[in-house]
Amino acid sequence: MADFAPKSIVVTGGCGFIGSNFVRHVVREYPEVRVTVLDKLTYAGNPENIAGLPSDRVELVVGDICDAELLERIVPDHDAIVHFAAESHNDNSIADPEPFLRTNVEGTYHLLEACRKHDIRFHHVSTDEVYGDLALDDPTRFTEETPYKPSSPYSSTKAASDMLVRAWVRTYGVRATISNCSNNYGPYQHVEKFIPRQITNILCGIRPKLYGDGLNVRDWIHTEDHSSAVWTILAKGRIGETYLIGADGERNNITVLQDILRAMGEPEDAFDWVKDRPGHDRRYAIDSSKLRRELGWRPRYTDFSEGIEKTVQWYRDNEGWWRPAKEATEAKYAKQGQ
Ligand code: NAD
Ligand code: DAU
């Protein structure tokens, strides 16, 4: 079957970390595609993330995915929606779950309804966290068959949104796919997240902060590889299918922090232990063989140390981008004892 070749797409959350990297990827790789970014510009959305892209290719609409009237105006003019918009940070979801229910669940519902009404292709960007966690010594990894067992308010709302997508495919025939990806890193990631928080702490003369015993494992992937995987699934994925995205990047938090400290010329023990996250997932690990086997996707940015060095350099070069959010983010963490 020929690949699906959209000419115009809506990218929700296109001013966030992964969404904006995806928009840049599409503009660079697919010159025939026009992108409408739909973003509410929450604390996590920044129009600078897509600044400098050609205005005849990329249009920003500031608005809420829960606004059905707005969707009615925007969606019909497009071939597909790629849905990144979400409340995405676990610690925030523990402090206040309500916005997660609204954006992640209700927002996905409204987008699905718009796709159903106008027969628009939908790709739903989800997370490996829907599968809960694995023990450090568990020999298995998550696959598309792993039962859902989310732990946090964030991951439970992402799991709920995945279930809505599956139901809309089966009941209404919406042309949708789902991807569940592991932890991303790279440029434009908000300073609340682990890697940018530690890099910018060091740049500010604050000691990095490690939760719990630091042995929690995340399966790191460069955001550029996430973008290429999402496009591959949009173009070649089978409707109704779920694909796991990962780049075999399992590392515990201490190791990642030591990579950052080394890349920044700091001693390997120059960090503080802080209070653990409640319900903290122990380990995530992705088996992405379905995506590789069926759709021929491969990650390209697999040298993690090099990726960290480049990411450190990006934060060094772009202080004007992260500085405005830093103080408020650290004040929030300080209140939580983290
Ligand atoms: P982010 O928090 O950096 O960006 C989220 C974006 O969504 C922001 O631009 C924000 O303004 C926008 N947004 C929030 N609520 C909105 C609403 N109601 N209407 C319109 N826009 C709204 O998030 P991210 O880390 O880039 O994650 C993007 C997606 O990828 C999320 O769906 C997340 O669950 C998923 N994901 C993230 C990771 C990761 O490591 N960060 C891994 C796997 C999957
Ligand atoms: O697995 C995919 C998920 O990865 C995405 O769905 C989420 O949107 C994304 O935020 C991320 O979730 P995590 O909770 O794994 O990422 P975070 O950057 O918050 O934390 C990574 C690990 O580092 C986690 O074990 C907690 C720990 N941590 C985090 C912070 C902010 C610390 O030790 N210190 C910190 O200061």
Coordinates of C-alpha atoms and ligand atoms in Angstrom, one line a residue:
M1 CA 0.0 0.0 0.0
A2 CA 1.3 3.5 -0.8
D3 CA 2.4 5.6 2.1
F4 CA 0.0 8.2 3.6
A5 CA 1.5 11.6 2.4
P6 CA -0.2 14.5 4.2
K7 CA 0.2 18.0 2.7
S8 CA -1.2 19.8 5.7
I9 CA -1.1 18.8 9.4
V10 CA -2.2 20.2 12.7
V11 CA 0.5 19.8 15.4
T12 CA -1.0 20.2 18.8
G13 CA 1.5 21.2 21.5
G14 CA 3.9 22.4 18.7
C15 CA 5.4 25.1 21.0
G16 CA 6.4 22.5 23.6
F17 CA 9.6 20.5 23.8
I18 CA 8.9 17.4 21.6
G19 CA 6.2 19.1 19.5
S20 CA 8.5 22.0 18.4
N21 CA 11.3 19.6 17.6
F22 CA 8.8 17.6 15.5
V23 CA 7.7 20.8 13.7
R24 CA 11.3 21.7 12.9
H25 CA 11.9 18.1 11.7
V26 CA 8.9 18.3 9.3
V27 CA 9.8 21.7 7.9
R28 CA 13.4 20.5 7.3
E29 CA 12.6 17.0 5.9
Y30 CA 9.2 17.5 4.1
P31 CA 9.1 20.7 2.1
E32 CA 5.7 20.0 0.7
V33 CA 4.0 19.9 4.1
R34 CA 2.2 22.9 5.7
V35 CA 2.0 22.9 9.5
T36 CA -0.6 24.5 11.7
V37 CA 0.6 24.6 15.3
L38 CA -2.3 24.6 17.8
D39 CA -0.9 25.5 21.3
K40 CA -2.4 27.0 24.4
L41 CA 1.0 28.4 25.4
T42 CA 0.8 27.1 29.0
Y43 CA 3.9 27.6 31.2
A44 CA 5.5 24.8 29.0
G45 CA 4.7 26.3 25.6
N46 CA 7.0 29.0 24.1
P47 CA 6.5 30.5 20.6
E48 CA 10.3 31.0 20.5
N49 CA 10.6 27.2 20.1
I50 CA 9.3 27.6 16.5
A51 CA 10.7 31.0 15.8
G52 CA 12.5 31.6 12.5
L53 CA 10.5 28.9 10.6
P54 CA 9.0 30.1 7.3
S55 CA 5.6 31.7 7.7
D56 CA 4.3 30.2 4.5
R57 CA 5.0 26.7 6.0
V58 CA 4.1 27.2 9.7
E59 CA 1.2 29.0 11.3
L60 CA 0.7 29.3 15.0
V61 CA -2.8 29.3 16.4
V62 CA -2.9 30.1 20.1
G63 CA -5.8 28.1 21.6
D64 CA -7.0 25.2 23.7
I65 CA -7.5 21.6 22.3
C66 CA -10.6 21.5 24.6
D67 CA -12.2 24.4 22.5
A68 CA -14.5 22.4 20.2
E69 CA -15.5 25.6 18.3
L70 CA -11.9 26.4 17.5
L71 CA -11.2 22.9 16.4
E72 CA -14.2 23.1 14.1
R73 CA -12.7 26.1 12.4
I74 CA -9.1 24.7 12.1
V75 CA -9.3 21.0 11.6
P76 CA -11.3 20.5 8.4
D77 CA -8.6 22.2 6.3
H78 CA -6.0 19.6 7.1
D79 CA -5.1 16.0 6.2
A80 CA -4.0 14.9 9.7
I81 CA -3.5 15.9 13.4
V82 CA -0.4 14.9 15.2
H83 CA -1.3 15.2 18.9
F84 CA 1.5 16.2 21.3
A85 CA -0.3 18.7 23.5
A86 CA -0.4 17.5 27.1
E87 CA 0.4 18.4 30.7
S88 CA 3.6 16.3 30.7
H89 CA 5.3 16.6 34.1
N90 CA 4.9 13.9 36.7
D91 CA 5.8 16.1 39.7
N92 CA 3.2 18.7 38.6
S93 CA 0.6 16.0 38.3
I94 CA 1.2 15.0 41.9
A95 CA 0.9 18.5 43.2
D96 CA -2.3 19.3 41.1
P97 CA -3.8 16.6 38.9
E98 CA -6.8 18.6 37.6
P99 CA -5.2 20.2 34.5
F100 CA -3.9 16.8 33.5
L101 CA -7.5 15.4 33.4
R102 CA -8.7 18.3 31.4
T103 CA -6.0 18.6 28.7
N104 CA -4.9 15.0 28.5
V105 CA -8.3 13.3 28.6
E106 CA -10.9 15.9 27.7
G107 CA -8.6 17.5 25.1
T108 CA -7.9 14.2 23.4
Y109 CA -11.6 13.5 23.3
H110 CA -12.3 16.8 21.5
L111 CA -9.6 16.1 18.9
L112 CA -11.0 12.6 18.3
E113 CA -14.5 14.0 17.8
A114 CA -13.2 16.6 15.3
C115 CA -11.3 13.8 13.4
R116 CA -14.4 11.6 13.4
K117 CA -16.6 14.4 12.1
H118 CA -14.2 15.4 9.3
D119 CA -12.6 12.1 8.6
I120 CA -9.1 13.3 9.5
R121 CA -6.1 11.0 10.1
F122 CA -5.0 11.1 13.8
H123 CA -1.7 10.2 15.4
H124 CA -1.7 10.2 19.2
V125 CA 1.7 10.7 21.0
S126 CA 1.8 8.8 24.2
T127 CA 4.3 7.5 26.7
D128 CA 5.8 4.3 28.0
E129 CA 4.6 5.3 31.5
V130 CA 1.2 3.8 30.7
Y131 CA 2.8 0.4 31.3
G132 CA 3.8 1.3 34.9
D133 CA 7.3 0.2 35.9
L134 CA 9.6 -2.7 35.9
A135 CA 11.9 -4.0 38.6
L136 CA 15.6 -3.3 38.1
D137 CA 16.4 -7.0 37.6
D138 CA 13.3 -7.8 35.4
P139 CA 14.7 -9.4 32.2
T140 CA 11.7 -8.2 30.1
R141 CA 11.0 -4.8 28.5
F142 CA 7.7 -3.2 27.6
T143 CA 6.1 -4.3 24.3
E144 CA 2.8 -3.4 22.7
E145 CA 1.2 -6.4 24.5
T146 CA 2.2 -5.3 28.0
P147 CA -0.9 -4.6 30.2
Y148 CA -1.6 -1.0 31.2
K149 CA -0.7 -0.2 34.8
P150 CA 0.0 3.5 35.2
S151 CA 1.2 4.8 38.5
S152 CA 1.0 8.6 38.5
P153 CA -1.9 11.1 37.9
Y154 CA 0.1 12.1 34.7
S155 CA 0.5 8.5 33.4
S156 CA -3.1 7.5 34.3
T157 CA -4.5 10.4 32.2
K158 CA -2.2 9.4 29.3
A159 CA -3.5 5.8 29.6
A160 CA -7.0 7.1 29.6
S161 CA -6.3 9.1 26.4
D162 CA -4.9 6.0 24.7
M163 CA -8.0 4.1 25.6
L164 CA -10.2 6.8 24.0
V165 CA -8.2 6.6 20.8
R166 CA -8.6 2.8 20.7
A167 CA -12.3 3.1 21.3
W168 CA -12.8 5.8 18.6
V169 CA -10.9 3.6 16.1
R170 CA -13.0 0.5 16.8
T171 CA -16.4 2.2 17.3
Y172 CA -16.3 5.0 14.8
G173 CA -13.5 3.9 12.4
V174 CA -11.4 7.0 13.1
R175 CA -8.1 6.5 11.2
A176 CA -5.7 6.7 14.2
T177 CA -2.4 5.3 15.4
I178 CA -0.7 5.5 18.8
S179 CA 2.9 5.7 19.8
N180 CA 4.3 5.2 23.3
C181 CA 7.8 6.6 23.6
S182 CA 10.4 6.6 26.3
N183 CA 12.2 9.6 28.0
N184 CA 13.3 12.3 25.5
Y185 CA 16.2 14.7 25.7
G186 CA 17.5 17.4 23.5
P187 CA 17.1 21.1 22.9
Y188 CA 14.1 23.2 24.0
Q189 CA 13.2 20.9 27.0
H190 CA 11.7 22.8 29.9
V191 CA 14.0 23.3 32.9
E192 CA 11.5 21.4 35.2
K193 CA 12.7 18.1 33.6
F194 CA 15.6 16.0 34.9
I195 CA 18.4 16.7 32.3
P196 CA 17.7 20.4 31.7
R197 CA 17.2 21.0 35.4
Q198 CA 20.6 19.6 36.3
I199 CA 22.4 21.4 33.4
T200 CA 20.9 24.8 34.3
N201 CA 21.4 24.2 38.0
I202 CA 25.1 23.9 37.3
L203 CA 25.1 26.9 35.1
C204 CA 23.4 28.9 37.9
G205 CA 25.8 27.6 40.6
I206 CA 23.1 25.4 42.2
R207 CA 24.0 21.8 43.1
P208 CA 22.0 19.2 41.0
K209 CA 19.3 17.3 42.8
L210 CA 18.8 13.6 42.7
Y211 CA 15.6 11.9 43.9
G212 CA 15.6 8.9 46.2
D213 CA 18.5 6.5 45.8
G214 CA 19.2 7.7 42.2
L215 CA 19.0 4.1 40.9
N216 CA 15.7 4.6 38.9
V217 CA 16.2 3.8 35.3
R218 CA 14.9 5.7 32.3
D219 CA 15.3 4.6 28.6
W220 CA 16.6 7.7 26.9
I221 CA 16.0 8.7 23.3
H222 CA 17.0 11.9 21.5
T223 CA 14.0 13.9 20.5
E224 CA 15.1 13.9 16.9
D225 CA 14.7 10.1 16.8
H226 CA 11.3 10.5 18.4
S227 CA 10.3 12.9 15.5
S228 CA 11.5 10.5 12.8
A229 CA 9.6 7.7 14.4
V230 CA 6.4 9.7 14.7
W231 CA 6.6 10.7 11.0
T232 CA 7.3 7.1 10.0
I233 CA 4.2 5.9 11.9
L234 CA 2.0 8.7 10.4
A235 CA 3.2 7.8 6.9
K236 CA 3.4 4.0 7.1
G237 CA 1.7 2.9 10.3
R238 CA -1.3 0.5 10.2
I239 CA -4.5 2.1 11.3
G240 CA -5.6 1.1 14.8
E241 CA -2.1 -0.1 15.7
T242 CA 0.2 1.0 18.6
Y243 CA 4.0 1.3 18.1
L244 CA 6.5 1.6 20.9
I245 CA 9.4 4.0 20.3
G246 CA 12.7 3.5 22.0
A247 CA 16.4 3.6 21.2
D248 CA 17.8 1.0 23.7
G249 CA 19.0 3.8 26.0
E250 CA 18.5 2.4 29.5
R251 CA 20.5 4.3 32.2
N252 CA 20.0 5.0 35.8
N253 CA 19.7 8.6 37.1
I254 CA 23.1 8.7 38.8
T255 CA 24.9 7.6 35.6
V256 CA 23.0 10.3 33.6
L257 CA 23.9 13.0 36.2
Q258 CA 27.5 11.9 36.2
D259 CA 27.6 12.2 32.4
I260 CA 26.3 15.8 32.8
L261 CA 28.8 16.6 35.6
R262 CA 31.7 15.2 33.5
A263 CA 30.5 17.1 30.3
M264 CA 30.5 20.3 32.4
G265 CA 33.8 19.8 34.1
E266 CA 32.4 19.2 37.6
P267 CA 33.3 16.5 40.2
E268 CA 31.1 13.4 39.9
D269 CA 29.8 13.8 43.5
A270 CA 28.9 17.5 43.2
F271 CA 25.1 17.0 43.8
D272 CA 22.5 16.7 46.6
W273 CA 20.2 13.9 47.4
V274 CA 16.7 15.1 47.9
K275 CA 13.3 13.7 48.8
D276 CA 12.0 11.1 46.5
R277 CA 8.9 11.5 44.2
P278 CA 5.8 9.8 45.7
G279 CA 5.0 6.6 43.7
H280 CA 8.3 7.0 41.8
D281 CA 8.4 4.5 38.9
R282 CA 11.5 2.3 39.2
R283 CA 12.4 1.5 35.6
Y284 CA 11.1 1.9 32.1
A285 CA 12.5 -0.1 29.2
I286 CA 11.2 -0.2 25.6
D287 CA 11.3 -3.1 23.1
S288 CA 10.8 -1.2 19.8
S289 CA 11.2 -4.2 17.5
K290 CA 7.7 -3.9 16.0
L291 CA 8.4 -0.4 14.8
R292 CA 11.8 -1.4 13.4
R293 CA 10.6 -4.7 11.8
E294 CA 7.3 -3.5 10.3
L295 CA 8.1 0.1 9.4
G296 CA 11.8 0.0 9.0
W297 CA 12.5 2.8 11.5
R298 CA 16.0 3.1 13.2
P299 CA 17.3 5.6 15.7
R300 CA 20.3 7.7 14.5
Y301 CA 21.3 9.6 17.6
T302 CA 22.4 6.7 19.8
D303 CA 25.7 8.1 21.3
F304 CA 24.2 9.3 24.6
S305 CA 27.4 11.0 25.9
E306 CA 27.7 12.9 22.6
G307 CA 24.0 13.8 22.8
I308 CA 24.5 15.1 26.4
E309 CA 27.5 17.2 25.4
K310 CA 25.5 18.8 22.6
T311 CA 22.5 19.3 24.9
V312 CA 24.8 21.0 27.5
Q313 CA 26.2 23.2 24.8
W314 CA 22.6 24.1 23.7
Y315 CA 21.7 25.3 27.2
R316 CA 25.0 27.2 27.4
D317 CA 24.2 29.0 24.1
N318 CA 20.6 29.7 24.9
E319 CA 20.5 31.1 28.4
G320 CA 18.0 33.8 27.2
W321 CA 15.6 30.9 26.4
W322 CA 15.7 29.1 29.7
R323 CA 16.5 31.8 32.3
P324 CA 13.0 33.3 32.5
A325 CA 11.5 30.0 33.7
K326 CA 14.3 29.0 36.0
E327 CA 13.6 30.9 39.2
A328 CA 9.9 30.0 39.4
T329 CA 10.7 26.3 38.6
E330 CA 13.2 26.1 41.4
A331 CA 10.9 27.9 43.9
K332 CA 8.3 25.2 43.2
Y333 CA 10.7 22.4 43.8
A334 CA 12.0 24.0 47.0
K335 CA 8.5 24.0 48.3
Q336 CA 8.2 20.3 47.7
G337 CA 11.6 19.7 49.4
Q338 CA 13.2 18.8 46.1
Ligands
NAD1 P1 5.7 19.9 27.0 O1 5.1 20.0 28.4 O2 7.1 20.4 26.8 O3 4.8 20.6 26.0 C1 3.4 20.5 26.0 C2 2.8 21.5 25.0 O4 1.4 21.4 25.0 C3 3.1 23.0 25.5 O5 3.5 23.7 24.3 C4 1.8 23.5 26.0 O6 1.6 24.9 25.8 C5 0.8 22.7 25.1 N1 -0.5 22.5 25.8 C6 -0.7 22.1 27.0 N2 -2.1 22.1 27.3 C7 -2.7 22.5 26.1 C8 -4.0 22.6 25.7 N3 -5.0 22.4 26.6 N4 -4.3 23.0 24.4 C9 -3.3 23.3 23.6 N5 -2.0 23.1 23.9 C10 -1.7 22.7 25.2 O7 5.6 18.3 26.7 P2 6.6 17.4 25.9 O8 7.6 16.8 26.9 O9 7.0 18.0 24.7 O10 5.6 16.2 25.6 C11 4.8 16.2 24.4 C12 4.0 14.9 24.3 O11 4.9 13.8 24.3 C13 3.1 14.7 25.5 O12 1.9 14.2 25.0 C14 3.8 13.7 26.4 O13 2.9 12.9 27.1 C15 4.5 12.9 25.3 N6 5.8 12.2 25.7 C16 6.8 12.9 26.3 C17 8.0 12.3 26.6 C18 9.1 13.1 27.3 O14 10.1 12.5 27.6 N7 9.0 14.4 27.5 C19 8.1 10.9 26.3 C20 7.1 10.2 25.7 C21 5.9 10.9 25.4
DAU2 O1 9.0 8.0 30.0 C1 8.4 9.0 29.3 C2 8.1 10.2 30.3 O2 9.4 10.8 30.6 C3 7.2 11.2 29.6 O3 5.9 10.6 29.5 C4 7.1 12.4 30.6 O4 6.3 13.4 29.9 C5 8.4 13.0 30.8 O5 8.4 14.1 31.7 C6 9.3 11.9 31.4 O6 8.9 11.5 32.7 P1 9.9 11.2 33.9 O7 9.1 11.4 35.2 O8 10.7 10.0 33.7 O9 11.0 12.5 33.7 P2 11.6 13.5 34.6 O10 12.5 14.3 33.8 O11 10.7 14.2 35.5 O12 12.5 12.6 35.6 C7 13.4 11.6 35.1 C8 14.0 10.9 36.3 O13 14.8 11.7 37.1 C9 13.0 10.3 37.2 O14 13.4 9.1 37.7 C10 12.9 11.4 38.4 C11 14.4 11.8 38.4 N1 14.6 13.2 38.8 C12 13.9 14.2 38.2 C13 14.1 15.5 38.5 C14 13.3 16.6 37.9 C15 15.6 13.5 39.8 O15 16.3 12.6 40.3 N2 15.8 14.8 40.1 C16 15.1 15.9 39.5 O16 15.4 17.0 39.8

